[in-house]
Coordinates of C-alpha atoms in Angstrom, one line a residue:
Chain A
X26 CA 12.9 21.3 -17.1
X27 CA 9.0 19.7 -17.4
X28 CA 10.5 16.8 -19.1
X29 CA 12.2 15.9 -15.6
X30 CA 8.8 17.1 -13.9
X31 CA 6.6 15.1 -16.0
X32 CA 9.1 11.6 -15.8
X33 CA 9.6 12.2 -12.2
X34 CA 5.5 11.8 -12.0
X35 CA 5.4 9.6 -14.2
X36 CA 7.8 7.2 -12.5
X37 CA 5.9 8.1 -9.8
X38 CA 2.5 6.8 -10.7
X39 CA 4.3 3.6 -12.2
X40 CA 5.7 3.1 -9.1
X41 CA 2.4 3.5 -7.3
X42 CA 0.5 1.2 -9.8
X43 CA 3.2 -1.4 -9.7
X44 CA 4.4 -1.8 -6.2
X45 CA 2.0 -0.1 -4.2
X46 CA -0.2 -3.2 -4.0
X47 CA 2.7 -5.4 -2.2
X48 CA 1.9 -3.4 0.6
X49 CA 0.0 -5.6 2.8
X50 CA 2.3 -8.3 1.9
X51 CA 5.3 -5.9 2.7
X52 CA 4.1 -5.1 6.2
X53 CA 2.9 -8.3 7.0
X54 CA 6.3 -10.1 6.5
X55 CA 8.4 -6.4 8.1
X56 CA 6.0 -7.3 11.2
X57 CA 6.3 -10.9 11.7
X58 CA 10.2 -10.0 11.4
X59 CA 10.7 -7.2 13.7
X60 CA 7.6 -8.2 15.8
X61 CA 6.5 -4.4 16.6
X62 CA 4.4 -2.5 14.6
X63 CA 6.3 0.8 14.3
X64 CA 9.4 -0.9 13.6
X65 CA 7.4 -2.5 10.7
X66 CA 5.7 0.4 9.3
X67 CA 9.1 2.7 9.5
X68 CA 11.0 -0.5 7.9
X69 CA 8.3 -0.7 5.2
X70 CA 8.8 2.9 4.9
X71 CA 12.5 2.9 4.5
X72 CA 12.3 -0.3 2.0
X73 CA 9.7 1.6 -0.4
X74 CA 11.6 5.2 -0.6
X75 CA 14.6 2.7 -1.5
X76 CA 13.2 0.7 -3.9
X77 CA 11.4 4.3 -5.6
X78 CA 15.1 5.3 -5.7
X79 CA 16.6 1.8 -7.3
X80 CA 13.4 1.3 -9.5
X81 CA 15.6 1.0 -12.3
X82 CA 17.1 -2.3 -11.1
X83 CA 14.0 -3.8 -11.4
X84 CA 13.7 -6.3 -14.0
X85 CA 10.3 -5.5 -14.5
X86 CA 8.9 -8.9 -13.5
X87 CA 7.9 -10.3 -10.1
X88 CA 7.6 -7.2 -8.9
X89 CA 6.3 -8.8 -5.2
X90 CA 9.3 -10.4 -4.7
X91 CA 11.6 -7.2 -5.5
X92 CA 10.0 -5.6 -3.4
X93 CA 9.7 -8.1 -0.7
X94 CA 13.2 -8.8 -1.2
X95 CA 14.0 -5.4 0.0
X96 CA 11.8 -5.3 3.1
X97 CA 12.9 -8.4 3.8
X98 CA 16.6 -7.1 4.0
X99 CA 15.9 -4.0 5.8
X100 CA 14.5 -5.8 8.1
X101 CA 17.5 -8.3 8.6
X102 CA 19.7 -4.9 9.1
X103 CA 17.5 -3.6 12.0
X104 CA 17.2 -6.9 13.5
X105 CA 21.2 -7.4 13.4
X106 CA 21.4 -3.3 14.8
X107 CA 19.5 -4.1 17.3
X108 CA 20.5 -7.4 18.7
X109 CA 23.5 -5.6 19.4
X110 CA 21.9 -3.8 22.3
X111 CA 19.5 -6.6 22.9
X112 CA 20.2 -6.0 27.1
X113 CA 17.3 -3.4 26.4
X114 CA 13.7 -3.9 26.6
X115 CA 10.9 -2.9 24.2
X116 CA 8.2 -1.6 26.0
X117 CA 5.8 -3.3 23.8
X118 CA 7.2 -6.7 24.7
X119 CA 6.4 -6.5 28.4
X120 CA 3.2 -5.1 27.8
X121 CA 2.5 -7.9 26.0
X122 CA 4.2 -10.2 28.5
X123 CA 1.7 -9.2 30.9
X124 CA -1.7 -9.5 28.9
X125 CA -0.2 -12.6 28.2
X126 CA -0.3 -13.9 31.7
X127 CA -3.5 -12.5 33.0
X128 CA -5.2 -13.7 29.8
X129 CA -3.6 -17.2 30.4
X130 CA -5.5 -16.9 33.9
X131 CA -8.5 -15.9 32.9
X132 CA -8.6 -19.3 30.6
X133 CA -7.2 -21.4 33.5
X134 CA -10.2 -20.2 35.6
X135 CA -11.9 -21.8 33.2
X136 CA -15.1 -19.7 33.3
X137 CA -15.4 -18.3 29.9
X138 CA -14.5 -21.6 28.7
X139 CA -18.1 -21.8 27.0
X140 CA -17.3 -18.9 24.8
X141 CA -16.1 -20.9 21.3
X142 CA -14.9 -17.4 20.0
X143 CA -12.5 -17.5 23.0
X144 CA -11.1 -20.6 22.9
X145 CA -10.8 -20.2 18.9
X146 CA -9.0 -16.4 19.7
X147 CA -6.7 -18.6 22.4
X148 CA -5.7 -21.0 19.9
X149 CA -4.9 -18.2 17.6
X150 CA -2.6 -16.3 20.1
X151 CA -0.7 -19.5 20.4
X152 CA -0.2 -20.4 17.0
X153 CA 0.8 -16.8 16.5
X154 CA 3.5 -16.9 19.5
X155 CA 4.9 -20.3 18.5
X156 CA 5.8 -18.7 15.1
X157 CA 6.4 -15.0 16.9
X158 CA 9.4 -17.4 18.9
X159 CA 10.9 -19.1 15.9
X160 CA 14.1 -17.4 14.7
X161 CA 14.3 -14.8 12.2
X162 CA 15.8 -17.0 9.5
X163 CA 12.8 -19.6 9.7
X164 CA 10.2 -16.6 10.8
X165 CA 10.6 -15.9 7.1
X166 CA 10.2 -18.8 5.7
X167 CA 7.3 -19.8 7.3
X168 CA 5.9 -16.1 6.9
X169 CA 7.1 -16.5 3.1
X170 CA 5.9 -20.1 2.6
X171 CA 2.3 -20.2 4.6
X172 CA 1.0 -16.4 4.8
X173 CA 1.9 -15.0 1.4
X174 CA 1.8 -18.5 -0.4
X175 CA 5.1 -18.3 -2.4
X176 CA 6.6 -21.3 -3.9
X177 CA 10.5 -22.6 -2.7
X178 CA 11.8 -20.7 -5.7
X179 CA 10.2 -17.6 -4.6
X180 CA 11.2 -17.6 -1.2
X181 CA 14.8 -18.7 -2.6
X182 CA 14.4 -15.0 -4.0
X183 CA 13.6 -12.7 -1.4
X184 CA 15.8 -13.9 0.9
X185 CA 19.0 -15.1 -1.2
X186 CA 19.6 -18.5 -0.7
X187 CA 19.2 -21.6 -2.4
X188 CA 16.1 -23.3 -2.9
X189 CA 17.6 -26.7 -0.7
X190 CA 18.2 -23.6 2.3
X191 CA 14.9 -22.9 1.8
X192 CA 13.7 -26.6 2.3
X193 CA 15.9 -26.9 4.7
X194 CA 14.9 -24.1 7.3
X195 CA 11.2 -24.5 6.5
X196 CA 11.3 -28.5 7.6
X197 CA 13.5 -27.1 11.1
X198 CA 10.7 -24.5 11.3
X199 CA 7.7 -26.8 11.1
X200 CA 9.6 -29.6 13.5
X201 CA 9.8 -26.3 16.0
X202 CA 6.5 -25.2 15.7
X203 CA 4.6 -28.6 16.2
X204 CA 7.1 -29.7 18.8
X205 CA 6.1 -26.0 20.8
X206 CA 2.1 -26.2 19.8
X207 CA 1.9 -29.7 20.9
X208 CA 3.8 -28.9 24.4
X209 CA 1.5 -26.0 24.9
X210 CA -1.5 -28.1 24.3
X211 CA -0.5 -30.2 27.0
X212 CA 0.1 -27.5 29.1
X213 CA -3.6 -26.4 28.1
X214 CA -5.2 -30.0 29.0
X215 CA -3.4 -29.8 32.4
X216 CA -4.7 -26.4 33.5
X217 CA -8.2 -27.4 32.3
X218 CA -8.0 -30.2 34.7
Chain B
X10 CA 11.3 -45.9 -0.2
X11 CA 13.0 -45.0 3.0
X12 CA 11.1 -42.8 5.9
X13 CA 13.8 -40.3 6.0
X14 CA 13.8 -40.0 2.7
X15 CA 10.4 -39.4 2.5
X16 CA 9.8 -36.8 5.5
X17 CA 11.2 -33.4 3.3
X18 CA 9.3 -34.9 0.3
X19 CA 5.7 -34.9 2.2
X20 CA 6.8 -31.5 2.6
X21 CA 7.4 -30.5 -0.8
X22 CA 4.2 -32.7 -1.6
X23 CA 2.2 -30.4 0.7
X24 CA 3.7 -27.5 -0.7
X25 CA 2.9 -28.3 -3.9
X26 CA 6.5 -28.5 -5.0
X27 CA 6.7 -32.3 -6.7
X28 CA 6.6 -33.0 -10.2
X29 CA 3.5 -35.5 -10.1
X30 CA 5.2 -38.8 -11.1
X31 CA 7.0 -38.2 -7.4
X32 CA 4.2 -36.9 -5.9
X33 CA 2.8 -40.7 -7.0
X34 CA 5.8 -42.0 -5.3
X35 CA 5.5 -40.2 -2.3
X36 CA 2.0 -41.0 -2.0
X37 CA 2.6 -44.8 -2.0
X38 CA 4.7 -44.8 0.2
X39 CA 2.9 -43.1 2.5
X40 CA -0.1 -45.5 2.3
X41 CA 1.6 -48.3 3.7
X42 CA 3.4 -46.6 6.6
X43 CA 1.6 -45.6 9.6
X44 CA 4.5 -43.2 10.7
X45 CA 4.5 -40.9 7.3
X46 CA 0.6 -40.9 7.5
X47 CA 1.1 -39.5 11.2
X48 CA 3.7 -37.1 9.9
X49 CA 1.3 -36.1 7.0
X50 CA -1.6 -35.6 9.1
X51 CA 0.7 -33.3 11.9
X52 CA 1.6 -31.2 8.8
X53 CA -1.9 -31.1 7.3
X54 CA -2.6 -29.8 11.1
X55 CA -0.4 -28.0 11.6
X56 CA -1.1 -25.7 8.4
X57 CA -4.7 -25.7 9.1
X58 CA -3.5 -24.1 12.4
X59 CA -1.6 -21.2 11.0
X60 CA -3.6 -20.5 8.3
X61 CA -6.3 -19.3 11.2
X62 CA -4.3 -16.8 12.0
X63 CA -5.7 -13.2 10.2
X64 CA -3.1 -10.6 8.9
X65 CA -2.6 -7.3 10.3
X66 CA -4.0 -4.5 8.5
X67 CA -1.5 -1.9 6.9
X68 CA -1.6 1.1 9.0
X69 CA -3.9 3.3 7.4
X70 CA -1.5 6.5 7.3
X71 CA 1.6 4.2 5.8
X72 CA 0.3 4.5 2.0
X73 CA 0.5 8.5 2.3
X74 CA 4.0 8.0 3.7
X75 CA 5.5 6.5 1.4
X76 CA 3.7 8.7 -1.1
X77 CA 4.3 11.6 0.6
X78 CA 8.2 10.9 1.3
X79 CA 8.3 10.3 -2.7
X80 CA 6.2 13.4 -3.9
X81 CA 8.9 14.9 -2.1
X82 CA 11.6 14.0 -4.3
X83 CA 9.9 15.1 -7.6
X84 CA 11.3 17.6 -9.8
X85 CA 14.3 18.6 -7.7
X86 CA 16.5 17.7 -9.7
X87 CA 15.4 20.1 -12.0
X88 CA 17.5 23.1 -12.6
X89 CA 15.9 26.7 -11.2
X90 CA 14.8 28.9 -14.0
X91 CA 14.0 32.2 -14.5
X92 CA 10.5 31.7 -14.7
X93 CA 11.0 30.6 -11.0
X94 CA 10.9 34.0 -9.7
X95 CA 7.2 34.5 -8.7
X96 CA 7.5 31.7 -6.7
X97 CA 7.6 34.3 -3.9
X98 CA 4.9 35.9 -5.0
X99 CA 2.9 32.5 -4.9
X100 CA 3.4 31.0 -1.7
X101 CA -0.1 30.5 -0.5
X102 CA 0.0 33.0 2.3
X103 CA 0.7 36.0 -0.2
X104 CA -1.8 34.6 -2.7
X105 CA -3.9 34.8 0.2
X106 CA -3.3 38.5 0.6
X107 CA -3.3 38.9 -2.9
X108 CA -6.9 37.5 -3.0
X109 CA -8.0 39.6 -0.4
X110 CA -7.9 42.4 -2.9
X111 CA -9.5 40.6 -5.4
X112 CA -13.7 40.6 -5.7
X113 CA -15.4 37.3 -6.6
X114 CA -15.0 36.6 -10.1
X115 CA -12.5 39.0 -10.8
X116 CA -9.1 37.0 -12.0
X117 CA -5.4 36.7 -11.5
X118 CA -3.0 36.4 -14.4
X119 CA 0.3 34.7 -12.9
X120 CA 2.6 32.5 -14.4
X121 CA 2.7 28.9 -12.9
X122 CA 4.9 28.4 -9.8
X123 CA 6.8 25.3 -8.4
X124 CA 4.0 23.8 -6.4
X125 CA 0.1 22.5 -7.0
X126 CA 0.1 24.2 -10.1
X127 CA 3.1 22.3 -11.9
X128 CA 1.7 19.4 -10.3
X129 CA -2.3 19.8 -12.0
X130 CA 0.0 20.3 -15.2
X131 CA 2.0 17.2 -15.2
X132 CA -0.6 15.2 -14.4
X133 CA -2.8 16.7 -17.3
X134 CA 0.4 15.9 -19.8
X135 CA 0.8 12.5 -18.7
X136 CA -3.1 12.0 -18.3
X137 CA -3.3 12.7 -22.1
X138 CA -0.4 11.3 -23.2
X139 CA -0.3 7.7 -21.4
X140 CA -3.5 6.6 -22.6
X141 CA -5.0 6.3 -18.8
X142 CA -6.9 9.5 -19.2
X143 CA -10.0 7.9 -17.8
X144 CA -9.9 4.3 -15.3
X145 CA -13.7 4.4 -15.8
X146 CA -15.7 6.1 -18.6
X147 CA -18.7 6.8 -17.9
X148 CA -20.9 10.0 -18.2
X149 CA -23.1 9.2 -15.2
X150 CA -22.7 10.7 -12.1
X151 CA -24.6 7.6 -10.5
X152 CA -21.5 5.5 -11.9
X153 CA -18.8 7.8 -11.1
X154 CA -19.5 9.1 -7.3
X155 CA -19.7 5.3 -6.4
X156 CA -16.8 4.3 -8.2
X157 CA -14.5 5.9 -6.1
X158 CA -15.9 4.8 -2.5
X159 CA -13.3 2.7 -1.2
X160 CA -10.8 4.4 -3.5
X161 CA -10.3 7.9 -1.4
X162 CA -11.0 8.7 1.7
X163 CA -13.8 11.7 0.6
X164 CA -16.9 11.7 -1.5
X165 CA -16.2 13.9 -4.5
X166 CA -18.4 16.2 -6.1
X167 CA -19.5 15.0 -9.3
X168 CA -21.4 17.2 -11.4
X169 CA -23.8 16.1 -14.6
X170 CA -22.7 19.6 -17.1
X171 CA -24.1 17.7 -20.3
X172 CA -26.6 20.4 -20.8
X173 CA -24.2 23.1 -20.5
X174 CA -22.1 21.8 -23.1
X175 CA -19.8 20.2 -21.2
X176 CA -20.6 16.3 -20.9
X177 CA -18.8 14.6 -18.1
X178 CA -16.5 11.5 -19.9
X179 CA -15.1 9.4 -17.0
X180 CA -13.0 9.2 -14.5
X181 CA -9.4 8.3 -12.9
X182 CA -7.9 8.4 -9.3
X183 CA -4.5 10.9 -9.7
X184 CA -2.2 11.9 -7.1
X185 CA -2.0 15.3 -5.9
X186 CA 0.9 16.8 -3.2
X187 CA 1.6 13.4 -2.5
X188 CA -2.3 12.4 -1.7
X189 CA -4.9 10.3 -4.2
X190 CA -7.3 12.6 -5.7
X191 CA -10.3 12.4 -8.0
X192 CA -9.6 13.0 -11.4
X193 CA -12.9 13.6 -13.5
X194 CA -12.9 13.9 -17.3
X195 CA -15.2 16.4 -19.0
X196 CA -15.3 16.7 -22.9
X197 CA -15.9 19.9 -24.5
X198 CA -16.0 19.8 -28.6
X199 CA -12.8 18.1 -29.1
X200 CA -11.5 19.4 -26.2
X201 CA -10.7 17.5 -22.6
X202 CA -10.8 19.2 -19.3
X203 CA -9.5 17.5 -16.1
X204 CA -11.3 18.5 -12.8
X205 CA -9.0 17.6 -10.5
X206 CA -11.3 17.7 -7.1
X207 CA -10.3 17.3 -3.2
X208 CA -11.4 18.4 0.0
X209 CA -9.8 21.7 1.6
X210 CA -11.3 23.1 4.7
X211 CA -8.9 26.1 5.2
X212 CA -10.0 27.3 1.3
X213 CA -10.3 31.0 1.3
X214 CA -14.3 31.1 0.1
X215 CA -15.0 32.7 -3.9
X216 CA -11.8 32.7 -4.8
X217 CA -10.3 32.3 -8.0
X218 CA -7.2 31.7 -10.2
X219 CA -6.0 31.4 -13.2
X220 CA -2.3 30.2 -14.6
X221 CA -1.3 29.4 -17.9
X222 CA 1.7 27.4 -19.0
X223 CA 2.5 26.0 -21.9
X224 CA -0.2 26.7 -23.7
X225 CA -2.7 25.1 -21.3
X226 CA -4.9 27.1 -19.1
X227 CA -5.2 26.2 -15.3
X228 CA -8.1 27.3 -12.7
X229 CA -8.5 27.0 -9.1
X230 CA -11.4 27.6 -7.0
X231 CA -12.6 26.5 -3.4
X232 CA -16.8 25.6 -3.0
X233 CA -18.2 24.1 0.1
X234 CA -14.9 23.0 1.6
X235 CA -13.4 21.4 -1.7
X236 CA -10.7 22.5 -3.5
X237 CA -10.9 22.4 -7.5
X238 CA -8.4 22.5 -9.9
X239 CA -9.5 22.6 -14.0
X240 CA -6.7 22.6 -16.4
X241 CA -8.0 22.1 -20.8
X242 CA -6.7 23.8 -23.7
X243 CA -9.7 25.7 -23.5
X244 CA -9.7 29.0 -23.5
X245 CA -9.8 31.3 -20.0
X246 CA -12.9 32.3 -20.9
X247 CA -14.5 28.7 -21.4
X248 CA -12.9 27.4 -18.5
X249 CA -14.6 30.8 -16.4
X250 CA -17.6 29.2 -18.1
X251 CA -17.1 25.4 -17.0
X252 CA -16.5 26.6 -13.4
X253 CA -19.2 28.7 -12.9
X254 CA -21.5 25.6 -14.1
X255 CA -19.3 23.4 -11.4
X256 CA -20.1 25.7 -9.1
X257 CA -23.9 26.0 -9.6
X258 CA -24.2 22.3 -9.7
X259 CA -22.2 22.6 -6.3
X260 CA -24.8 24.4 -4.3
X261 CA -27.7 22.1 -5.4
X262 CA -25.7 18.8 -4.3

């Protein structure tokens, strides 16, 4: 009976050593997929305890994109749950609806204008909502592809497609994303005259 | 080379994705037409742009989750024995009790329980057996107590016990009831003690306890709001020895 003690720690402290460090890869991509952070972190949560229990599936080599493979899916699942009751509100969303707003005023006043921090943390909040408004499917490509670096045969991985999908969905993703940043700098010159 | 050809290939040539005699090609091309130097440019922006934007931080409590959730899960699976019995006896609340009885440096003979106690012994086992006994050897306490800021949340004590016999050998973070803990490495002869160290404000003060299992003997102890666990295949009576020297050391730091 310590045998099964010592193996459980064991696996344990492997599985700490090994996937542990994913982590901030793990929650980065379960956020930009399900957009609020305690979905993410109990998503992350659920996609660790599973991949502790299925360990032994694991080839033993690219052990980010196991891992990421299975946050990745979890997060699908929620997403698909809960577009079924998509009628309802998050909280969060509104919340941020309305900072949105009265921090698009505050620029169109144009007082704090001279602040360069400002206008960089403006630029930054729109970047960050063109990608937050993609859809899922090219979220995580982009997500995959710009903020954790992997190659198309990586991506192709975690999310179980072929590598010309991946392609694919990250040239529709870009074309969105310069089509929406480019309107919204219009919109920007127009306010600041 | 046709344009729409060449659009998902600057692409792939951004991404790093062409084998370089089409990367050549691709680059030609783009040279001579205006409308794939715009597109390249737009891309080149466009990544520029979203590689401004910073990544969350991990909430800080989502590491002992997961942790937690999986300490959890160890060991039940392992049929109850017979030696299971005091575990009764052994919740902390009785050992509490217990304790009360018990003067300062006075001792308890128990067998180990399902809890800490199975926990300090696995990890000694493993420690010993995986050949990652010690992440950083070093017998300096000025090497060790820095080497784990950053690592855990608390500043360990470390004690130098070199001239009591006991010279401290390294170091190694280990987990502990599903948290990170520090893991120091003292040599005695031939021997190897691990001094398993965390913080515990609830600790009942002075008091002691030994378990033995499997030929390994185990102490516990609280000091100024840490908790210590020592576990060697010393004997009791060393190990009395090596704590009381922890402990002196303690009340100078």
């Amino acid at each position: 009976m310590w045998s099964s003690y010592v193996n459980d720690k064991k696996k344990h402290l492997e599985f700490e050593r090994v996937m542990l460090p994913h982590l901030g890869a793990a929650y980065n991509l379960a956020l930009w997929l399900l957009r609020h952070p305690s979905d993410a972190e109990d998503a992350v949560q659920d996609a660790f305890i599973r991949a502790y229990r299925a360990i032994e599936n694991w080839s033993g080599e690219n052990a980010s994109g196991w891992i990421l493979k299975i946050v990745r899916n979890t997060c699908m699942t929620k997403l698909k749950k809960t577009s079924r009751h998509a009628n309802v509100i998050h909280l969060d969303s509104v919340i941020d609806d309305l900072e949105r707003r009265q921090e698009t005023v505050v620029l169109a006043d144009g007082e704090p204008l001279a602040d360069e921090r400002l206008i960089a943390a403006a630029e930054e909040k729109a970047v960050r909502e063109a990608v937050r408004q993609l859809p899922a499917d090219y979220r995580e490509v982009i997500v995959l592809r710009e903020f954790e670096d992997l190659s198309y045969r990586q991506i192709a991985l975690v999310i179980g497609a072929p590598v010309g999908t991946v392609m694919s969905r990250l040239s529709r993703a870009r074309q969105q994303l310069r089509l929406k940043l480019s309107a919204a700098n219009n919109e920007g010159h127009k306010n600041e005259m | 080379m046709k344009c729409e050809e060449t659009s998902i290939l600057i692409e792939a040539l951004l991404d790093g994705e062409l084998p370089e005699n089409e990367a050549d090609t691709v680059q030609e091309h783009i040279k001579d037409c205006p409308a794939c130097t715009r597109d390249l440019n737009d891309l080149t922006a466009l990544r520029e742009r979203l590689h401004q934007i910073s990544r969350s931080s991990v909430p800080t409590t989502l590491h002992e989750k997961i942790s937690g959730e999986i300490a959890a899960t160890i060991g039940k699976e392992a049929p109850s024995g017979f030696w299971k019995w005091p575990q009764v006896m052994m919740t902390h609340a009785t050992a509490a009790v217990v304790g009360g009885v018990i003067v300062y440096g006075s001792l308890f003979l128990l067998p180990v329980a399902q809890t800490l106690e199975e926990e300090v012994l696995s990890a000694h086992v493993l420690s010993l057996t995986d050949g990652k006994l010690m992440q950083l050897k070093a017998g300096d306490t000025h090497k060790v107590k820095p080497w784990f800021s950053g690592k855990l949340n608390y500043a360990p004590i470390v004690a130098n016990l070199t001239e009591k016999g006991f010279p401290l050998l390294g170091a190694r973070l280990d987990i502990l009831g599903g948290g990170k803990v520090a893991a120091l490495v003292y040599g005695r002869r031939a021997h190897k003690i691990n001094l398993f160290v965390f913080p515990n404000k609830k600790a009942v003060k002075h008091q002691r306890m030994v378990f033995t299992r499997d030929g390994f003997n185990i102490l516990k102890w609280h000091k100024q709001k840490f908790e210590f666990w020592a576990i060697s295949d010393l004997s009791v009576d060393e190990l009395i020895a090596f704590s009381r020297a922890i402990s002196a050391k303690t009340e100078m730091q």
